């Protein structure tokens, strides 16, 4: 019999996950629950989900084999607590959240070892189910964060789901995950949001947004990301992000001081090292 | 008779300017001078320049109608001082530099009103004549910064050259230019270079550059820009950049504090405003 799946939070990520699974050959029913009924209607129209609604209690009727959390990360604990009473013993639960760490252990505390944390390293600055597309995860890394408590069977099932989407699975410790992605993803988002904020402040005299040349648009694209999603990421990964922002501020001050003191050769070296390191990524 | 043109500093920008002029129908000879003889050989092979060499004194023999400075901005004063003795009274001089401000007045002091500052708002993180291409300026803004001293005839000629390249000319006060582009272009570059520097520091524990997902590559592309070119821009536009970095640091600290104090609604508002302002650019 085909297995069924429930997506909680049918936005850009959850919608793309559903479409990617279908494209990968997933045959069972796909259900969706979202706080916004308009989202559910749109997701049905777009063929992203087969059926859905706005109440978590619908989970009982859907009786899914898999549940995927894809709402903002700070909602997961409450959703897990509510949904626990509606799912079957063998239902496997995973998520698409950008924060793992303590959240994974808390969710295991609620749901047990059938919860498996996952984080696809894929996304755009777009939000909303209407922007979903099935190729989002194709050849993208998916970081899965099992713990000592993770059930082997649940882990295997989650890996299989991700393989259907075209994602490339890697495993990582949940705490290490939050430091790494705090640095390479959450910090750049904070830096980009702050850049727009600064330009708003600086536009008191001249409207700087009239001159968006010189790489500015590419550089700040990620600042168009969903505010509630990012508020939750920043708060849920607070300690790592604060540490990363502080280390970043030191690097920026170092650059500032080289400019102020006109230390030509040290300044060139600073920029050259950054260029070389960045180019090594291509 | 066809007019001739000399490019001083035959890199990505100078090379693209030559190619764009040719494409736009410029018929005269195009000469190049660069401190690097390999660059001159390559530029000739690629058909970017007709003739060239490494000595500024060649200018006398080339006897160009136009001279374009496209080396790093802090070299312009010295080049202007040397070249002055080699050019004709009616030769028009302009530049492709990202800094105007005081530099424009200094160059007028050396060359008189036939110097006209210009800054094409076009470029990539690439450097080197081998990356030049003729469409670089197509439909891109070109900011020209005339002063009270600028000769009307020289200004008209520079505008005509830019129109041949496909650029869209705008005029701006040189001092205002440096504040505006200090904020929308130089600041983002400083922010991106500092981000790579910070990630190098943070990679003591884990090699963070192994995880370049989540928009990181797009966000930091501009940190692969030429170090010497950017050293010169940062130093030449020092006052504006220091002010912009300080205002930016305030914005980042504001965000940091909202995260630290978990001020949910103020944090959401901060991110929402940034998103809306950024989206208004599309």
Coordinates of C-alpha atoms in Angstrom, one line a residue, chain A residues 74 121 125 127 141 170 172 176 179-181 183-185 187-202 205-228 230-231 234-235 238 241-249 251-256 258-264 267-268 270-275 277-279 281-282, chain B residues 74 121 125 127 141 170 172 176 179-181 183-185 187-202 205-228 230-231 234-235 238 241-249 251-256 258-264 267-268 270-275 277-279 281-282:
Chain A
X74 CA 10.1 28.2 16.6
X121 CA 20.7 23.4 1.8
X125 CA 14.6 34.5 -1.2
X127 CA 8.3 32.6 -0.1
X141 CA 23.0 18.9 0.0
X170 CA 25.0 14.1 4.4
X172 CA 26.1 15.9 10.8
X176 CA 27.9 21.3 14.9
X179 CA 27.6 26.5 14.3
X180 CA 28.4 25.8 10.7
X181 CA 25.1 27.1 9.2
X183 CA 28.3 31.0 10.1
X184 CA 27.8 30.3 6.4
X185 CA 24.1 31.0 6.1
X187 CA 25.4 35.3 9.5
X188 CA 25.3 36.3 5.8
X189 CA 21.5 36.9 6.1
X190 CA 22.0 39.0 9.2
X191 CA 24.7 41.0 7.4
X192 CA 22.5 41.5 4.3
X193 CA 19.4 42.6 6.4
X194 CA 21.7 45.0 8.3
X195 CA 23.0 46.5 5.1
X196 CA 19.5 47.4 3.9
X197 CA 18.7 48.8 7.3
X198 CA 21.9 50.9 7.2
X199 CA 21.0 52.2 3.7
X200 CA 17.5 53.1 4.9
X201 CA 19.2 55.2 7.7
X202 CA 21.7 56.7 5.3
X205 CA 19.9 62.9 2.8
X206 CA 19.8 61.2 -0.6
X207 CA 17.6 58.3 -1.7
X208 CA 20.3 55.7 -2.1
X209 CA 17.9 53.1 -3.4
X210 CA 17.8 55.0 -6.6
X211 CA 21.3 53.8 -7.4
X212 CA 21.2 50.0 -7.1
X213 CA 24.3 49.3 -9.3
X214 CA 27.6 47.7 -8.6
X215 CA 26.6 44.3 -7.4
X216 CA 24.3 45.8 -4.8
X217 CA 21.1 43.9 -6.0
X218 CA 22.8 40.5 -6.1
X219 CA 24.5 41.2 -2.8
X220 CA 21.3 42.0 -1.0
X221 CA 18.9 39.6 -2.7
X222 CA 18.8 37.4 0.4
X223 CA 17.5 40.4 2.5
X224 CA 14.2 39.8 0.6
X225 CA 13.7 36.5 2.5
X226 CA 10.7 35.9 4.7
X227 CA 10.9 38.0 8.0
X228 CA 9.1 35.5 10.2
X230 CA 14.3 34.5 9.7
X231 CA 13.2 35.9 13.0
X234 CA 17.9 34.0 14.5
X235 CA 16.2 33.4 17.8
X238 CA 20.8 32.8 19.0
X241 CA 24.5 33.8 15.6
X242 CA 25.6 36.3 18.3
X243 CA 29.0 34.7 18.4
X244 CA 29.2 34.9 14.6
X245 CA 28.1 38.5 14.5
X246 CA 30.7 39.4 17.1
X247 CA 33.5 37.7 15.1
X248 CA 32.2 39.3 12.0
X249 CA 32.2 42.8 13.6
X251 CA 36.7 41.5 11.0
X252 CA 34.9 44.6 9.8
X253 CA 36.6 46.7 12.4
X254 CA 39.9 45.3 11.3
X255 CA 39.2 46.4 7.7
X256 CA 37.9 49.8 8.9
X258 CA 43.4 49.4 7.9
X259 CA 41.5 51.9 5.8
X260 CA 41.6 54.6 8.5
X261 CA 45.3 54.2 9.1
X262 CA 45.9 53.9 5.3
X263 CA 48.0 50.7 5.9
X264 CA 48.4 50.0 2.2
X267 CA 45.0 46.3 3.4
X268 CA 45.9 44.7 0.1
X270 CA 43.4 41.5 3.7
X271 CA 41.6 41.9 0.4
X272 CA 43.8 39.4 -1.4
X273 CA 43.3 36.7 1.2
X274 CA 39.5 37.2 1.0
X275 CA 39.6 37.1 -2.8
X277 CA 39.5 32.2 -0.3
X278 CA 36.3 33.2 -2.2
X279 CA 37.7 32.1 -5.5
X281 CA 34.8 28.1 -3.9
X282 CA 34.3 28.3 -7.7
Chain B
X74 CA 45.2 56.2 -6.7
X121 CA 28.0 51.6 -13.0
X125 CA 34.1 40.6 -9.9
X127 CA 39.6 41.3 -13.6
X141 CA 24.2 54.0 -16.0
X170 CA 23.6 60.8 -15.9
X172 CA 26.2 64.1 -10.7
X176 CA 27.7 63.6 -3.9
X179 CA 28.8 59.5 -0.7
X180 CA 26.2 57.7 -2.9
X181 CA 28.6 55.1 -4.3
X183 CA 27.1 53.6 0.4
X184 CA 25.6 51.5 -2.4
X185 CA 28.8 50.0 -3.8
X187 CA 30.2 49.6 1.6
X188 CA 28.8 46.3 0.2
X189 CA 32.2 45.4 -1.0
X190 CA 33.7 46.1 2.4
X191 CA 31.0 44.1 4.0
X192 CA 31.6 41.1 1.7
X193 CA 35.4 41.2 2.1
X194 CA 34.9 41.3 5.9
X195 CA 32.5 38.3 5.7
X196 CA 35.1 36.2 4.0
X197 CA 37.7 37.4 6.5
X198 CA 35.4 36.4 9.4
X199 CA 34.8 33.0 8.0
X200 CA 38.5 32.4 7.6
X201 CA 38.9 33.2 11.3
X202 CA 35.9 31.1 12.3
X205 CA 37.5 24.7 14.3
X206 CA 35.7 23.5 11.2
X207 CA 36.4 24.3 7.6
X208 CA 33.3 26.4 6.9
X209 CA 34.2 26.9 3.3
X210 CA 33.1 23.2 2.7
X211 CA 29.5 24.3 3.1
X212 CA 28.9 27.2 0.7
X213 CA 25.1 26.8 0.4
X214 CA 22.3 29.0 1.4
X215 CA 23.0 32.0 -0.8
X216 CA 26.6 32.3 0.5
X217 CA 28.2 32.1 -2.9
X218 CA 26.0 34.7 -4.5
X219 CA 26.3 36.9 -1.5
X220 CA 30.1 36.9 -1.4
X221 CA 30.8 36.9 -5.2
X222 CA 31.9 40.6 -5.0
X223 CA 34.7 39.6 -2.5
X224 CA 36.5 38.0 -5.5
X225 CA 37.1 41.5 -6.9
X226 CA 40.6 42.8 -7.6
X227 CA 42.4 43.6 -4.3
X228 CA 44.5 46.5 -5.6
X230 CA 39.6 48.0 -4.1
X231 CA 42.4 49.0 -1.8
X234 CA 38.7 52.3 -0.1
X235 CA 41.7 54.7 0.5
X238 CA 38.2 56.9 2.9
X241 CA 33.6 54.7 3.6
X242 CA 34.5 55.1 7.2
X243 CA 31.2 56.9 7.9
X244 CA 29.3 54.3 5.9
X245 CA 31.0 51.4 7.8
X246 CA 30.2 53.1 11.1
X247 CA 26.5 53.6 10.2
X248 CA 26.4 50.0 9.0
X249 CA 28.0 48.7 12.3
X251 CA 22.6 48.8 12.1
X252 CA 24.2 45.4 12.7
X253 CA 24.5 46.1 16.4
X254 CA 20.8 47.0 16.5
X255 CA 20.0 43.7 14.9
X256 CA 22.3 41.9 17.2
X258 CA 17.2 42.6 19.1
X259 CA 18.3 39.0 18.7
X260 CA 20.0 38.9 22.1
X261 CA 17.0 40.4 23.9
X262 CA 14.7 38.2 21.9
X263 CA 12.5 41.2 21.0
X264 CA 10.2 39.3 18.7
X267 CA 13.0 42.0 15.3
X268 CA 10.2 41.0 12.8
X270 CA 13.4 45.2 11.4
X271 CA 13.5 42.3 8.9
X272 CA 10.2 43.2 7.3
X273 CA 11.3 46.7 6.6
X274 CA 14.5 45.5 5.1
X275 CA 12.6 43.0 2.9
X277 CA 12.8 48.1 0.9
X278 CA 14.9 45.5 -1.0
X279 CA 11.9 44.2 -2.9
X281 CA 14.2 47.5 -6.2
X282 CA 12.9 44.7 -8.4

